[in-house]
């Protein structure tokens, strides 16, 4: 199937016009029908070249600024051996939940392209302590006092430290570091 049958020049013009004139940023909670069409096209196009998995981000539960379905590239479709997966999607999903607060606007590192078995990722800068504590306090307040950032059943294991030495900032930055390592990101 030719890519032109999936994404036409007219489609691209309409898409650019839609996003350029919208005036408000994308929010996963406020889904427009066009967003769903774009997501389906992206899934279709990625599936042509990669083995993929998706992570549910409906209602922006991981990040309000990312699509409602996050595409994780496991490996190139030319590689049949499952042992050659670049990304462990189950582990990454756990780390996304744990590390999301470490970055501004919860924009955690996420792979967007896979080149030569290496992830090219997007994310925002590290959040300040004020943003971290503010967001965590708001989540705690509006979630019925359940702290979703530190739910130990869902989060990866952290290094053993005395509780007095393990502040929220250090904790989520440790998870962010684990996510970066799991993605194979190097400087």
Coordinates of N, CA, C and O in Angstrom, one line a residue:
X1 N 0.9 -1.2 0.0 CA 0.0 0.0 0.0 C 0.9 1.2 0.0 O 1.8 1.4 0.8
X2 N 0.7 2.1 -0.9 CA 1.5 3.3 -1.0 C 1.1 4.3 0.1 O 0.0 4.5 0.4
X3 N 2.2 5.0 0.6 CA 2.0 6.0 1.6 C 1.0 7.1 1.2 O 0.3 7.7 1.9
X4 N 1.0 7.4 -0.1 CA 0.2 8.4 -0.7 C -1.3 8.1 -0.4 O -2.1 9.0 -0.3
X5 N -1.6 6.8 -0.4 CA -3.0 6.5 -0.1 C -3.4 6.7 1.3 O -4.6 6.7 1.7
X6 N -2.4 6.8 2.2 CA -2.7 7.0 3.6 C -2.6 8.5 4.0 O -3.5 9.0 4.6
X7 N -1.6 9.1 3.5 CA -1.4 10.5 3.8 C -1.2 11.3 2.5 O -0.2 11.1 1.8
X8 N -2.2 12.1 2.2 CA -2.1 12.8 0.9 C -1.6 14.2 1.2 O -1.5 14.7 2.3
X9 N -1.2 14.9 0.1 CA -0.7 16.3 0.3 C -1.8 17.2 0.8 O -1.6 18.0 1.7
X10 N -3.0 17.0 0.4 CA -4.2 17.7 0.9 C -4.4 17.5 2.4 O -4.7 18.4 3.1
X11 N -4.2 16.2 2.8 CA -4.4 15.9 4.2 C -3.3 16.6 5.0 O -3.6 17.1 6.1
X12 N -2.1 16.7 4.5 CA -1.0 17.4 5.3 C -1.3 18.9 5.4 O -1.1 19.5 6.4
X13 N -1.8 19.5 4.3 CA -2.2 20.9 4.3 C -3.3 21.1 5.4 O -3.2 22.1 6.1
X14 N -4.3 20.3 5.4 CA -5.4 20.5 6.3 C -4.9 20.3 7.8 O -5.3 21.0 8.7
X15 N -4.0 19.3 8.0 CA -3.5 19.1 9.3 C -2.6 20.3 9.8 O -2.8 20.7 10.9
X16 N -1.8 20.8 8.9 CA -1.0 21.9 9.3 C -1.9 23.1 9.6 O -1.7 23.8 10.6
X17 N -2.9 23.4 8.8 CA -3.8 24.5 9.0 C -4.5 24.3 10.3 O -4.7 25.2 11.1
X18 N -5.0 23.1 10.6 CA -5.7 22.8 11.8 C -4.9 23.1 13.1 O -5.3 23.8 14.0
X19 N -3.6 22.6 13.1 CA -2.8 22.9 14.3 C -2.3 24.3 14.3 O -2.1 24.9 15.4
X20 N -2.0 24.9 13.2 CA -1.5 26.3 13.2 C -2.6 27.3 13.6 O -2.3 28.4 14.2
X21 N -3.9 27.1 13.3 CA -4.9 28.1 13.6 C -5.7 27.7 14.8 O -6.6 28.5 15.2
X22 N -5.4 26.7 15.5 CA -6.1 26.2 16.6 C -6.0 27.2 17.8 O -7.0 27.4 18.5
X23 N -4.9 27.7 18.1 CA -4.8 28.7 19.1 C -4.6 28.2 20.5 O -4.2 28.9 21.4
X24 N -4.9 26.9 20.7 CA -4.7 26.3 22.0 C -3.9 25.1 21.9 O -4.0 24.4 20.9
X25 N -3.1 24.7 22.9 CA -2.2 23.5 22.8 C -3.1 22.3 22.9 O -4.2 22.3 23.4
X26 N -2.5 21.2 22.4 CA -3.1 19.9 22.5 C -3.3 19.5 23.9 O -2.4 19.7 24.8
X27 N -4.4 18.9 24.2 CA -4.7 18.3 25.5 C -5.4 16.9 25.3 O -6.4 16.8 24.6
X28 N -4.8 15.9 25.9 CA -5.3 14.5 25.7 C -6.7 14.4 26.3 O -7.5 13.6 25.8
X29 N -7.1 15.2 27.2 CA -8.5 15.1 27.8 C -9.5 15.7 26.9 O -10.7 15.3 27.0
X30 N -9.2 16.6 26.0 CA -10.1 17.2 25.1 C -9.9 16.7 23.7 O -9.4 17.4 22.8
X31 N -10.4 15.5 23.4 CA -10.1 14.9 22.1 C -11.1 15.4 21.1 O -12.3 15.4 21.2
X32 N -10.5 15.9 20.0 CA -11.2 16.3 18.8 C -11.1 15.1 17.9 O -10.2 14.4 17.9
X33 N -12.1 14.9 17.0 CA -12.2 13.8 16.1 C -11.0 13.7 15.2 O -10.5 12.6 14.9
X34 N -10.5 14.9 14.9 CA -9.3 14.9 14.0 C -8.0 14.3 14.7 O -7.2 13.7 14.0
X35 N -7.9 14.5 16.0 CA -6.8 13.9 16.7 C -6.8 12.4 16.6 O -5.8 11.8 16.5
X36 N -8.0 11.9 16.7 CA -8.2 10.4 16.6 C -7.7 9.9 15.3 O -7.1 8.9 15.1
X37 N -8.1 10.6 14.2 CA -7.7 10.3 12.8 C -6.2 10.3 12.7 O -5.6 9.4 12.1
X38 N -5.6 11.4 13.2 CA -4.1 11.6 13.1 C -3.4 10.4 13.9 O -2.5 9.8 13.4
X39 N -3.9 10.1 15.1 CA -3.3 9.0 15.9 C -3.4 7.7 15.1 O -2.4 6.9 15.1
X40 N -4.5 7.4 14.5 CA -4.7 6.2 13.7 C -3.7 6.1 12.5 O -3.1 5.1 12.2
X41 N -3.6 7.3 11.9 CA -2.6 7.3 10.8 C -1.2 7.1 11.2 O -0.5 6.3 10.6
X42 N -0.8 7.7 12.4 CA 0.5 7.5 12.9 C 0.7 6.0 13.3 O 1.8 5.5 13.0
X43 N -0.2 5.4 13.9 CA -0.1 4.0 14.3 C 0.1 3.2 13.0 O 0.9 2.3 13.0
X44 N -0.7 3.4 12.0 CA -0.6 2.7 10.8 C 0.8 2.9 10.1 O 1.4 1.9 9.7
X45 N 1.3 4.1 10.1 CA 2.6 4.4 9.5 C 3.7 3.7 10.2 O 4.6 3.1 9.7
X46 N 3.7 3.9 11.6 CA 4.7 3.2 12.4 C 4.7 1.7 12.2 O 5.7 1.1 12.2
X47 N 3.5 1.1 12.2 CA 3.4 -0.3 12.1 C 3.9 -0.9 10.8 O 4.2 -2.1 10.7
X48 N 4.1 0.0 9.8 CA 4.6 -0.5 8.5 C 6.1 -0.8 8.6 O 6.7 -1.6 7.9
X49 N 6.8 -0.1 9.5 CA 8.3 -0.2 9.6 C 8.8 -0.8 11.0 O 10.0 -1.1 11.1
X50 N 7.9 -0.8 12.0 CA 8.3 -1.3 13.3 C 7.3 -2.2 13.9 O 6.1 -2.2 13.6
X51 N 7.8 -3.0 14.9 CA 6.9 -3.7 15.8 C 6.6 -2.7 16.9 O 7.6 -2.1 17.4
X52 N 5.4 -2.5 17.2 CA 5.0 -1.4 18.1 C 4.1 -1.9 19.2 O 3.5 -3.0 19.1
X53 N 4.1 -1.2 20.3 CA 3.2 -1.4 21.4 C 2.6 0.0 21.7 O 3.3 1.0 21.4
X54 N 1.5 0.0 22.3 CA 1.0 1.4 22.7 C 0.8 1.4 24.2 O 0.5 0.3 24.9
X55 N 0.9 2.6 24.8 CA 0.7 2.8 26.2 C -0.5 3.7 26.3 O -0.6 4.7 25.6
X56 N -1.5 3.3 27.1 CA -2.7 4.1 27.2 C -2.4 5.4 28.0 O -1.9 5.4 29.1
X57 N -2.8 6.5 27.4 CA -2.6 7.8 28.0 C -4.0 8.6 27.8 O -4.0 9.8 27.8
X58 N -5.1 7.8 27.8 CA -6.4 8.4 27.7 C -6.6 9.4 28.9 O -6.1 9.1 30.0
X59 N -7.3 10.5 28.6 CA -7.5 11.5 29.6 C -6.2 12.1 30.1 O -6.2 12.8 31.1
X60 N -5.1 11.9 29.4 CA -3.8 12.5 29.8 C -3.3 12.0 31.2 O -2.6 12.7 31.9
X61 N -3.6 10.8 31.5 CA -3.3 10.3 32.9 C -1.8 10.2 33.1 O -1.3 10.3 34.2
X62 N -1.0 10.0 32.0 CA 0.5 10.1 32.1 C 1.0 11.5 31.8 O 1.8 12.0 32.5
X63 N 0.5 12.1 30.8 CA 0.9 13.4 30.4 C -0.2 14.0 29.5 O -0.5 13.5 28.4
X64 N -0.7 15.1 29.9 CA -1.8 15.8 29.2 C -1.4 16.4 27.8 O -2.2 16.6 27.0
X65 N -0.1 16.5 27.6 CA 0.5 17.1 26.4 C 0.9 16.0 25.4 O 1.3 16.4 24.3
X66 N 0.8 14.8 25.7 CA 1.1 13.7 24.8 C -0.2 13.1 24.3 O -1.2 13.2 24.9
X67 N -0.1 12.4 23.1 CA -1.3 11.8 22.5 C -2.0 10.8 23.5 O -1.3 10.3 24.4
X68 N -3.2 10.4 23.2 CA -3.9 9.5 24.1 C -3.4 8.1 24.0 O -3.7 7.3 24.9
X69 N -2.7 7.7 23.0 CA -2.0 6.4 22.9 C -0.5 6.7 22.5 O -0.3 7.2 21.4
X70 N 0.4 6.4 23.4 CA 1.8 6.6 23.2 C 2.3 5.3 22.4 O 2.1 4.2 22.8
X71 N 3.0 5.6 21.3 CA 3.6 4.5 20.5 C 5.0 4.2 21.0 O 5.8 5.1 21.0
X72 N 5.2 3.0 21.3 CA 6.6 2.5 21.7 C 7.1 1.6 20.6 O 6.4 0.6 20.3
X73 N 8.2 1.9 20.1 CA 8.8 1.1 19.0 C 9.7 0.0 19.7 O 10.6 0.3 20.4
X74 N 9.4 -1.2 19.4 CA 10.1 -2.3 19.9 C 11.4 -2.7 19.1 O 12.4 -2.9 19.7
X75 N 11.2 -2.7 17.8 CA 12.3 -3.1 16.9 C 11.8 -2.8 15.5 O 10.6 -2.8 15.2
X76 N 12.8 -2.8 14.6 CA 12.5 -2.7 13.2 C 11.7 -3.9 12.7 O 12.0 -5.0 13.2
X77 N 10.8 -3.7 11.8 CA 10.1 -4.9 11.2 C 11.0 -5.8 10.4 O 10.6 -7.0 10.2
X78 N 12.2 -5.4 10.1 CA 13.1 -6.3 9.4 C 13.8 -7.3 10.3 O 14.4 -8.2 9.9
X79 N 13.6 -7.1 11.7 CA 14.2 -8.0 12.7 C 13.1 -8.8 13.2 O 12.2 -8.3 13.9
X80 N 13.1 -10.1 13.0 CA 12.1 -11.0 13.4 C 12.2 -11.5 14.8 O 11.3 -11.9 15.5
X81 N 13.5 -11.6 15.3 CA 13.8 -12.1 16.6 C 13.3 -11.2 17.8 O 13.8 -10.1 17.9
X82 N 12.3 -11.7 18.6 CA 11.8 -10.9 19.6 C 12.8 -10.6 20.7 O 12.7 -9.6 21.5
X83 N 13.9 -11.4 20.8 CA 14.9 -11.1 21.8 C 15.7 -9.9 21.4 O 16.5 -9.4 22.3
X84 N 15.6 -9.4 20.2 CA 16.3 -8.2 19.8 C 15.5 -6.9 20.0 O 15.9 -5.9 19.5
X85 N 14.5 -7.0 20.8 CA 13.7 -5.7 21.1 C 14.6 -4.7 21.7 O 15.4 -5.0 22.6
X86 N 14.5 -3.5 21.2 CA 15.3 -2.4 21.8 C 14.6 -1.9 23.1 O 15.3 -1.6 24.1
X87 N 13.3 -1.9 23.1 CA 12.6 -1.3 24.2 C 11.7 -2.4 24.9 O 11.0 -3.2 24.2
X88 N 11.8 -2.5 26.2 CA 11.0 -3.4 27.0 C 9.8 -2.6 27.4 O 9.8 -1.8 28.3
X89 N 8.7 -2.7 26.7 CA 7.5 -1.8 26.8 C 6.9 -1.9 28.2 O 6.4 -0.9 28.7
X90 N 6.8 -3.1 28.8 CA 6.2 -3.2 30.1 C 7.0 -2.5 31.1 O 6.5 -1.7 31.9
X91 N 8.3 -2.6 31.1 CA 9.2 -1.9 32.0 C 9.1 -0.4 31.8 O 9.0 0.4 32.7
X92 N 9.1 0.1 30.5 CA 9.0 1.5 30.2 C 7.7 2.1 30.7 O 7.7 3.2 31.3
X93 N 6.6 1.4 30.6 CA 5.3 1.8 31.0 C 5.3 2.1 32.6 O 4.8 3.1 33.0
X94 N 6.0 1.2 33.3 CA 6.1 1.4 34.8 C 7.0 2.6 35.1 O 6.6 3.4 36.0
X95 N 8.0 2.8 34.3 CA 8.9 3.9 34.5 C 8.3 5.2 34.1 O 8.5 6.2 34.8
X96 N 7.4 5.2 33.1 CA 6.7 6.4 32.7 C 5.9 6.9 33.9 O 5.8 8.1 34.2
X97 N 5.2 6.0 34.5 CA 4.3 6.3 35.7 C 5.1 6.9 36.8 O 4.7 7.9 37.5
X98 N 6.3 6.3 37.1 CA 7.1 6.7 38.2 C 7.9 8.0 37.9 O 8.0 8.8 38.8
X99 N 8.3 8.2 36.7 CA 9.2 9.3 36.4 C 8.5 10.6 35.9 O 9.1 11.6 35.7
X100 N 7.2 10.5 35.6 CA 6.5 11.6 34.9 C 6.6 12.9 35.7 O 6.6 13.9 35.0
X101 N 6.6 12.9 37.0 CA 6.7 14.1 37.7 C 8.1 14.8 37.7 O 8.2 16.0 38.1
X102 N 9.1 14.1 37.2 CA 10.4 14.7 37.3 C 10.6 15.8 36.2 O 11.6 16.6 36.3
X103 N 9.7 15.9 35.2 CA 9.9 16.8 34.1 C 8.8 17.9 34.1 O 7.7 17.6 34.6
X104 N 9.1 19.1 33.6 CA 8.1 20.1 33.5 C 6.9 19.6 32.7 O 7.1 18.9 31.7
X105 N 5.7 19.9 33.1 CA 4.5 19.5 32.5 C 4.3 18.0 32.4 O 3.6 17.5 31.5
X106 N 5.1 17.3 33.2 CA 5.1 15.8 33.1 C 5.5 15.2 31.8 O 5.1 14.1 31.4
X107 N 6.2 16.0 31.0 CA 6.7 15.5 29.7 C 7.9 14.7 29.9 O 9.0 15.1 29.6
X108 N 7.7 13.4 30.3 CA 8.8 12.5 30.5 C 9.5 12.1 29.2 O 8.9 12.2 28.1
X109 N 10.7 11.6 29.2 CA 11.3 11.1 28.0 C 10.6 10.0 27.3 O 10.2 9.0 28.0
X110 N 10.3 10.1 26.1 CA 9.5 9.1 25.3 C 10.2 9.0 23.9 O 10.5 10.0 23.3
X111 N 10.4 7.7 23.5 CA 11.0 7.5 22.2 C 10.0 7.9 21.1 O 8.9 7.6 21.1
X112 N 10.6 8.6 20.1 CA 9.7 9.0 18.9 C 10.2 8.5 17.6 O 9.5 8.4 16.7
X113 N 11.5 8.1 17.6 CA 12.1 7.5 16.4 C 13.1 6.4 16.9 O 13.8 6.6 17.9
X114 N 13.3 5.4 16.1 CA 14.2 4.3 16.4 C 15.2 4.3 15.2 O 14.7 4.0 14.1
X115 N 16.5 4.6 15.4 CA 17.5 4.6 14.3 C 18.6 3.7 14.8 O 19.2 3.9 15.8
X116 N 19.0 2.7 14.0 CA 20.1 1.8 14.3 C 20.0 1.3 15.7 O 21.0 1.3 16.4
X117 N 18.9 0.8 16.1 CA 18.6 0.3 17.4 C 18.9 1.3 18.6 O 19.2 0.9 19.7
X118 N 18.7 2.6 18.3 CA 18.9 3.6 19.3 C 17.6 4.5 19.3 O 17.1 4.8 18.2
X119 N 17.2 4.8 20.5 CA 16.0 5.7 20.6 C 16.4 7.2 20.5 O 17.4 7.6 21.0
X120 N 15.6 7.9 19.7 CA 15.6 9.3 19.7 C 14.3 9.7 20.5 O 13.2 9.3 20.1
X121 N 14.5 10.5 21.5 CA 13.4 10.8 22.5 C 13.1 12.3 22.5 O 13.9 13.1 22.1
X122 N 11.9 12.6 23.0 CA 11.5 13.9 23.3 C 11.1 14.0 24.8 O 10.7 13.0 25.3
X123 N 11.3 15.2 25.4 CA 10.9 15.4 26.7 C 11.1 16.9 27.0 O 11.6 17.6 26.2
X124 N 10.7 17.3 28.2 CA 11.0 18.6 28.6 C 12.1 18.6 29.6 O 12.6 17.6 30.0
X125 N 12.5 19.8 30.1 CA 13.6 19.9 31.1 C 13.1 19.4 32.4 O 11.9 19.2 32.7
X126 N 14.1 19.2 33.3 CA 13.7 18.8 34.7 C 12.8 19.8 35.4 O 13.1 21.0 35.3
X127 N 11.9 19.4 36.1 CA 11.0 20.2 36.9 C 11.8 20.8 38.1 O 12.6 20.1 38.7
X128 N 11.4 22.0 38.5 CA 12.0 22.5 39.7 C 11.3 21.9 40.9 O 10.3 21.3 40.8
X129 N 12.0 22.0 42.1 CA 11.4 21.5 43.3 C 10.0 22.1 43.6 O 9.1 21.4 44.0
X130 N 9.8 23.4 43.3 CA 8.5 24.0 43.5 C 7.5 23.4 42.7 O 6.3 23.1 43.1
X131 N 7.8 23.1 41.4 CA 6.8 22.5 40.5 C 6.5 21.1 41.0 O 5.3 20.7 41.0
X132 N 7.5 20.3 41.4 CA 7.3 19.0 41.8 C 6.4 18.9 43.1 O 5.4 18.2 43.1
X133 N 6.7 19.7 44.1 CA 6.0 19.7 45.3 C 4.6 20.2 45.1 O 3.6 19.7 45.6
X134 N 4.4 21.3 44.2 CA 3.1 21.8 43.9 C 2.2 20.8 43.2 O 1.1 20.6 43.6
X135 N 2.8 20.2 42.2 CA 2.0 19.2 41.4 C 1.6 18.0 42.3 O 0.5 17.5 42.3
X136 N 2.6 17.5 43.1 CA 2.3 16.4 43.9 C 1.3 16.7 45.0 O 0.4 15.9 45.2
X137 N 1.3 17.9 45.5 CA 0.3 18.3 46.5 C -1.0 18.4 45.9 O -2.0 18.0 46.5
X138 N -1.1 18.9 44.7 CA -2.4 19.0 44.0 C -3.0 17.6 43.7 O -4.2 17.4 43.8
X139 N -2.1 16.7 43.2 CA -2.5 15.4 42.9 C -3.0 14.7 44.2 O -4.1 14.0 44.2
X140 N -2.3 14.9 45.3 CA -2.7 14.3 46.5 C -4.1 14.8 47.0 O -5.0 14.1 47.4
X141 N -4.2 16.2 46.9 CA -5.5 16.8 47.3 C -6.7 16.4 46.5 O -7.7 16.1 47.1
X142 N -6.5 16.3 45.2 CA -7.7 15.9 44.3 C -7.9 14.4 44.1 O -8.8 14.0 43.4
X143 N -7.0 13.6 44.6 CA -7.1 12.2 44.5 C -7.7 11.5 45.7 O -7.6 10.3 45.8
X144 N -8.2 12.2 46.6 CA -8.7 11.6 47.9 C -7.6 11.2 48.8 O -7.7 10.2 49.5
X145 N -6.5 12.0 48.7 CA -5.3 11.8 49.6 C -4.5 10.5 49.3 O -3.8 10.0 50.1
X146 N -4.7 10.0 48.1 CA -3.8 8.8 47.7 C -2.7 9.4 46.8 O -3.0 10.1 45.8
X147 N -1.5 9.2 47.2 CA -0.4 9.7 46.4 C 0.0 8.8 45.3 O 0.7 7.8 45.5
X148 N -0.4 9.1 44.1 CA -0.1 8.2 42.9 C 1.3 8.2 42.6 O 1.8 7.2 42.0
X149 N 2.1 9.2 42.9 CA 3.5 9.2 42.5 C 4.3 8.2 43.4 O 5.4 7.7 43.0
X150 N 3.9 7.9 44.6 CA 4.7 7.0 45.4 C 3.9 5.7 45.8 O 4.2 5.1 46.8
X151 N 3.0 5.3 45.0 CA 2.3 4.0 45.2 C 3.3 2.9 44.9 O 3.7 2.6 43.8
X152 N 3.8 2.2 46.0 CA 4.9 1.3 45.8 C 4.6 0.1 45.0 O 5.5 -0.6 44.5
X153 N 3.3 -0.3 44.9 CA 3.0 -1.5 44.1 C 3.2 -1.3 42.6 O 3.6 -2.2 41.9
X154 N 3.1 0.0 42.1 CA 3.2 0.2 40.7 C 4.6 0.7 40.3 O 5.0 0.6 39.2
X155 N 5.4 1.2 41.2 CA 6.7 1.8 40.9 C 7.8 0.8 40.9 O 7.8 -0.2 41.7
X156 N 8.8 1.1 40.1 CA 10.0 0.2 40.2 C 10.7 0.4 41.5 O 10.5 1.3 42.2
X157 N 11.5 -0.6 41.9 CA 12.3 -0.5 43.1 C 13.3 0.6 43.1 O 13.9 0.8 42.1
X158 N 13.4 1.3 44.2 CA 14.4 2.3 44.4 C 15.5 1.8 45.3 O 15.3 0.9 46.0
X159 N 16.6 2.5 45.3 CA 17.7 2.2 46.1 C 17.3 2.3 47.6 O 16.5 3.2 47.9
X160 N 17.8 1.4 48.5 CA 17.5 1.5 49.9 C 18.2 2.7 50.5 O 19.4 2.9 50.4
X161 N 17.4 3.6 51.1 CA 17.9 4.7 51.8 C 17.0 5.0 53.0 O 15.8 4.6 53.1
X162 N 17.5 5.7 54.0 CA 16.7 6.1 55.1 C 15.6 7.1 54.6 O 15.9 7.9 53.8
X163 N 14.4 7.0 55.1 CA 13.3 7.9 54.7 C 13.7 9.3 54.8 O 13.3 10.1 54.0
X164 N 14.4 9.7 55.8 CA 14.7 11.1 56.0 C 15.7 11.7 54.9 O 15.8 12.9 54.7
X165 N 16.4 10.8 54.2 CA 17.3 11.2 53.2 C 16.7 11.1 51.8 O 17.3 11.5 50.8
X166 N 15.5 10.7 51.7 CA 14.9 10.4 50.4 C 13.7 11.4 50.1 O 12.6 11.1 50.3
X167 N 14.0 12.6 49.7 CA 13.0 13.6 49.4 C 12.3 13.3 48.1 O 12.8 12.5 47.3
X168 N 11.1 13.9 47.9 CA 10.4 13.7 46.7 C 11.2 14.0 45.4 O 11.1 13.3 44.4
X169 N 11.9 15.1 45.5 CA 12.7 15.5 44.3 C 13.7 14.4 44.0 O 13.9 14.0 42.8
X170 N 14.5 13.9 45.0 CA 15.4 12.9 44.7 C 14.8 11.6 44.2 O 15.3 10.9 43.3
X171 N 13.6 11.3 44.8 CA 12.9 10.1 44.4 C 12.5 10.1 42.9 O 12.8 9.2 42.2
X172 N 11.8 11.1 42.5 CA 11.3 11.2 41.1 C 12.5 11.4 40.1 O 12.5 10.8 39.0
X173 N 13.5 12.0 40.5 CA 14.7 12.2 39.6 C 15.5 10.8 39.5 O 16.0 10.6 38.5
X174 N 15.4 10.0 40.5 CA 16.0 8.7 40.4 C 15.2 7.9 39.4 O 15.8 7.1 38.6
X175 N 13.9 7.9 39.5 CA 13.0 7.2 38.5 C 13.3 7.8 37.1 O 13.3 7.0 36.1
X176 N 13.5 9.1 37.0 CA 13.8 9.7 35.7 C 15.1 9.1 35.1 O 15.2 8.8 34.0
X177 N 16.1 9.0 36.0 CA 17.4 8.4 35.7 C 17.2 7.0 35.2 O 17.9 6.5 34.2
X178 N 16.4 6.2 35.9 CA 16.2 4.8 35.5 C 15.5 4.7 34.2 O 15.8 3.9 33.3
X179 N 14.6 5.7 33.9 CA 13.9 5.7 32.6 C 14.9 6.0 31.5 O 14.9 5.4 30.4
X180 N 15.8 7.0 31.7 CA 16.8 7.4 30.7 C 17.7 6.2 30.4 O 18.0 5.9 29.3
X181 N 18.1 5.5 31.5 CA 18.9 4.3 31.3 C 18.2 3.2 30.6 O 18.8 2.5 29.7
X182 N 16.9 3.0 30.9 CA 16.1 1.9 30.2 C 16.0 2.2 28.7 O 15.9 1.3 27.9
X183 N 15.9 3.5 28.4 CA 15.8 3.9 27.0 C 17.2 3.9 26.2 O 17.2 4.1 25.0
X184 N 18.3 3.7 27.0 CA 19.6 3.6 26.4 C 20.1 5.0 26.0 O 20.9 5.1 25.1
X185 N 19.6 6.1 26.6 CA 20.0 7.4 26.3 C 21.4 7.7 26.9 O 21.7 7.5 28.0
X186 N 22.3 8.2 26.0 CA 23.6 8.5 26.4 C 23.9 10.0 26.0 O 23.3 10.5 25.1
X187 N 24.9 10.6 26.6 CA 25.3 11.9 26.2 C 26.4 11.9 25.2 O 27.1 11.0 25.1

